[in-house]
Coordinates of C-alpha atoms in Angstrom, one line a residue:
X1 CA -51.2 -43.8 0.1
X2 CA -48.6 -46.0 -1.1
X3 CA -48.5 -48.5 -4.0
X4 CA -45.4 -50.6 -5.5
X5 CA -45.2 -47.4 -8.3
X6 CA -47.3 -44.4 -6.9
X7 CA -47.3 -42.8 -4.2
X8 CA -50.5 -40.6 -3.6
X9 CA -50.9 -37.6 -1.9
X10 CA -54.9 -35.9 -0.9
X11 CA -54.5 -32.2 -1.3
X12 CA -56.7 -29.9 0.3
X13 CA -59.1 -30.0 -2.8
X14 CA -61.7 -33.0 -2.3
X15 CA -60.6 -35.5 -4.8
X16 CA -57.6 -33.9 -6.1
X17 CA -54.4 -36.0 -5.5
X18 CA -50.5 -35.5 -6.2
X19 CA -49.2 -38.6 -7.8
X20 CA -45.4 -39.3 -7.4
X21 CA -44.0 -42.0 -10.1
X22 CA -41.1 -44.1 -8.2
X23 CA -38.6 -44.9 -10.7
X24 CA -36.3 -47.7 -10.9
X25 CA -33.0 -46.7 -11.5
X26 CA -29.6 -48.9 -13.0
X27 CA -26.4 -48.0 -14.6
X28 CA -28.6 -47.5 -18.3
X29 CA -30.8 -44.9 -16.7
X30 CA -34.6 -45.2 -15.0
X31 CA -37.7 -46.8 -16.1
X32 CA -41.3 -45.5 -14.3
X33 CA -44.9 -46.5 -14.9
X34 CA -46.9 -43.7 -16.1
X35 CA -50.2 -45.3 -15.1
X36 CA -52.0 -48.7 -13.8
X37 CA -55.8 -48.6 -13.4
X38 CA -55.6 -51.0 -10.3
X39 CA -53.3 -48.4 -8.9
X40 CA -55.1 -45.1 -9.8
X41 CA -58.5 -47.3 -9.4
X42 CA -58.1 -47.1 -5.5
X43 CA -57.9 -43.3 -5.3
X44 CA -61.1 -43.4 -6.9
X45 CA -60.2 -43.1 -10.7
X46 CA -62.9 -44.9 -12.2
X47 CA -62.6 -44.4 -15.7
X48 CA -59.4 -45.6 -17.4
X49 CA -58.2 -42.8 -19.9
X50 CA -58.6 -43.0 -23.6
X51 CA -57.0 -40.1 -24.8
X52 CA -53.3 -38.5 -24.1
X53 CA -52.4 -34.7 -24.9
X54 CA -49.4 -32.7 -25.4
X55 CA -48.7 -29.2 -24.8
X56 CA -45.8 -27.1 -24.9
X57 CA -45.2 -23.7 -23.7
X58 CA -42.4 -21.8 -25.5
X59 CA -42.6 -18.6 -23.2
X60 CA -42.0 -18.7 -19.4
X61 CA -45.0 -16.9 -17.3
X62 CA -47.6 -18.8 -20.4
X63 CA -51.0 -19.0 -19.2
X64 CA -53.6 -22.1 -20.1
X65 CA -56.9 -22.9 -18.3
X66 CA -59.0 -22.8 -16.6
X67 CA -60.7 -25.3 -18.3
X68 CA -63.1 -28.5 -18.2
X69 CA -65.8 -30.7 -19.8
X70 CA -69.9 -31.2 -19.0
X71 CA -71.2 -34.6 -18.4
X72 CA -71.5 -37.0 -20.3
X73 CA -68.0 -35.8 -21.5
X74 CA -66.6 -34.4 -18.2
X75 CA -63.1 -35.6 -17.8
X76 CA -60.5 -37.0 -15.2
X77 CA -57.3 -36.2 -15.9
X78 CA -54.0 -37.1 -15.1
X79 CA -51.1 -34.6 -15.2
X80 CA -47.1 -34.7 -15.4
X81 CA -44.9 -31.8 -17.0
X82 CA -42.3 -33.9 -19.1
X83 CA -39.8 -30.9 -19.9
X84 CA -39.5 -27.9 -17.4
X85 CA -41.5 -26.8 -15.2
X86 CA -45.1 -25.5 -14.6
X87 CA -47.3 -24.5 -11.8
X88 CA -50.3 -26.4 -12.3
X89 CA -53.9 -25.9 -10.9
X90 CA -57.1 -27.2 -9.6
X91 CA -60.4 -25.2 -9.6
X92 CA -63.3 -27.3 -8.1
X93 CA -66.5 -25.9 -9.4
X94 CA -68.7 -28.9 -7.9
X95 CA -71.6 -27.0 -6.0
X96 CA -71.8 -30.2 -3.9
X97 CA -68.3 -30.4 -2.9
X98 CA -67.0 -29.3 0.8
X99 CA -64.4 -27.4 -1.1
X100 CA -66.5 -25.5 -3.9
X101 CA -64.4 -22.8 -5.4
X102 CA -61.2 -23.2 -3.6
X103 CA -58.4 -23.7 -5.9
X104 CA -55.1 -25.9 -5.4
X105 CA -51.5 -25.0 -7.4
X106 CA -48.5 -27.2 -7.5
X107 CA -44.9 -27.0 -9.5
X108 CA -44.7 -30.0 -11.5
X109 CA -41.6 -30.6 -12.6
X110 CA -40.1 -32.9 -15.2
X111 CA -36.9 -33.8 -13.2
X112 CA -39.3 -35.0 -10.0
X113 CA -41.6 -37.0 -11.9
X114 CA -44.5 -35.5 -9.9
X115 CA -48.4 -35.0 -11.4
X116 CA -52.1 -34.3 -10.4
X117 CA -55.2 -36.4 -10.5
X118 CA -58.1 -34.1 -11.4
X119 CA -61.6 -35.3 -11.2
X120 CA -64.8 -34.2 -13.3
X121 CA -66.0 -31.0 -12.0
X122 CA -62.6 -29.4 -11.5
X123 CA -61.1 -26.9 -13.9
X124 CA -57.8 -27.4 -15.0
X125 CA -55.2 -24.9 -16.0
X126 CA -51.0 -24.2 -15.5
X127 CA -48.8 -22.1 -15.6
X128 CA -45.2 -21.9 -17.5
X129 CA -42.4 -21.9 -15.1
X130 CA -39.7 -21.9 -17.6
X131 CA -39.1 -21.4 -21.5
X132 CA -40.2 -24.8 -23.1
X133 CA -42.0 -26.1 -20.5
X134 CA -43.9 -29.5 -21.8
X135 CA -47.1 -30.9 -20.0
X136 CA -48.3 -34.3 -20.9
X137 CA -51.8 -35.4 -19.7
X138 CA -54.0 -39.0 -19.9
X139 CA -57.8 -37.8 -20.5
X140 CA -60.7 -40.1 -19.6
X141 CA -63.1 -39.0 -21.9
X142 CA -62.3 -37.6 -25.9
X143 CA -62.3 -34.1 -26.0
X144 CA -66.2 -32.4 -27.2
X145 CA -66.5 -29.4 -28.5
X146 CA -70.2 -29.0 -27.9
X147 CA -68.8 -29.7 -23.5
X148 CA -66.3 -27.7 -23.3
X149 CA -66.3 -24.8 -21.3
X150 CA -64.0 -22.7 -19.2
X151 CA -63.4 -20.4 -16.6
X152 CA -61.0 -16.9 -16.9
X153 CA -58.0 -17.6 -15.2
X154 CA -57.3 -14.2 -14.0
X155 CA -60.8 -14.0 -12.3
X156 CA -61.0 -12.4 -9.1
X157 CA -63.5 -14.8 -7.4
X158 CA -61.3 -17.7 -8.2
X159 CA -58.2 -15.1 -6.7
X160 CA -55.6 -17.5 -8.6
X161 CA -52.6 -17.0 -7.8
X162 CA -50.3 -16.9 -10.7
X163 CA -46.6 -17.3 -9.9
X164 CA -44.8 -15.1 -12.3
X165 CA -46.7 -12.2 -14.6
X166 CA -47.9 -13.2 -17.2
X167 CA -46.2 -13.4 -20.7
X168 CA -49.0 -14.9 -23.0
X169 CA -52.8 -16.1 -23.1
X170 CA -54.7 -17.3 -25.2
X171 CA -57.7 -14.6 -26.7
X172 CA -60.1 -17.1 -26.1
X173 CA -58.9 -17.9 -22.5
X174 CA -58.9 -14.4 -21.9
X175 CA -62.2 -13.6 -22.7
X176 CA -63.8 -17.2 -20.3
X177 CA -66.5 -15.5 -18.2
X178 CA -66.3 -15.0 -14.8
X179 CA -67.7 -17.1 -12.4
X180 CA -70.1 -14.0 -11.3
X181 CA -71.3 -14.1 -14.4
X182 CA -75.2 -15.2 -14.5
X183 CA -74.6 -18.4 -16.9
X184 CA -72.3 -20.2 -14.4
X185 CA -73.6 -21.6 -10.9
X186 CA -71.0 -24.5 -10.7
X187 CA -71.9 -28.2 -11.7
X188 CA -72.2 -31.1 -9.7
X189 CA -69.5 -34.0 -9.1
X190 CA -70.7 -35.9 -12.2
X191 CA -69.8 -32.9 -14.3
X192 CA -73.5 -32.4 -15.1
X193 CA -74.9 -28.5 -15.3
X194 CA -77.0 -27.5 -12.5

């Protein structure tokens, strides 16, 4: 789908989408529009986002994710890497989605201007795919601590599959359950627990 900023890309995750800024470039440089909620509004984005994060990665092969948020604070997000490169990915945990537990990874880079729509429901991690790598992301709900909740990234039923070995994790990603483990049958769309 094409808009006058965006172009929007399904992926094979249900709800997931590639967004591509289109910049406009002169002699000073470029100029692109991060977000518009008529734009993003008719690929189903509902909510607009209130909150904006920051993260950077200082080691190539860094590890972050899988994670997400349960209703009433489960999150959209919107994705771009604004320095480097990662290889960022989508984990759809919605038991009523025709594409439960399949994943979805793409290389965001900050040169292309590329990013990735996630809806509620889907777990959310990346990858570092170079020393510095920067990932900047508009959040539709504020983060909850008492929501939270994540899946290991290295879990064999998810069978991610992490580009380059890994360099560094956090303990607490590390130690996410797996998604064999009793307390996690999936949620549904809404991000509510089953």
């Amino acid at each position: 789908m094409e808009t006058s900023r965006f172009s929007f890309e399904e992926t094979p995750l249900h709800g997931v989408w590639q967004v591509n800024r289109k910049p406009i470039r002169d002699q000073r440089g470029s100029f692109s529009r991060f977000y518009c909620a008529e734009e993003f509004g008719a690929i189903g984005l509902e909510r607009p986002p209130i909150q904006m994060n920051h993260s950077r990665s200082g080691q190539r092969g860094t590890v972050r994710g899988m994670h997400f948020q349960y209703a009433p604070h489960a999150e959209s997000k919107i994705i771009t890497c604004m320095q480097g490169r990662v290889f960022d990915v989508a984990l759809d945990l919605r038991v009523d989605s025709p594409t439960f537990l399949k994943w979805f990874g793409v290389t965001l880079e900050a040169a292309t201007q590329n990013g990735l729509v996630i809806p509620p429901g889907v777990a959310h991690g990346f990858q570092a795919l170079t020393d510095a790598a920067e990932v900047f992301y508009l959040v539709t709900t504020a983060y909850s601590p008492d929501h939270e909740d994540g899946i290991n990234p290295f879990d064999p039923a998810a069978g991610i599959a992490w580009p380059l070995p890994v360099t560094e994790v956090s303990p607490r990603d590390n130690q996410r359950p797996f998604l064999s483990a009793s307390r996690f049958s999936g949620i549904h769309a809404d991000g509510s627990r089953l």
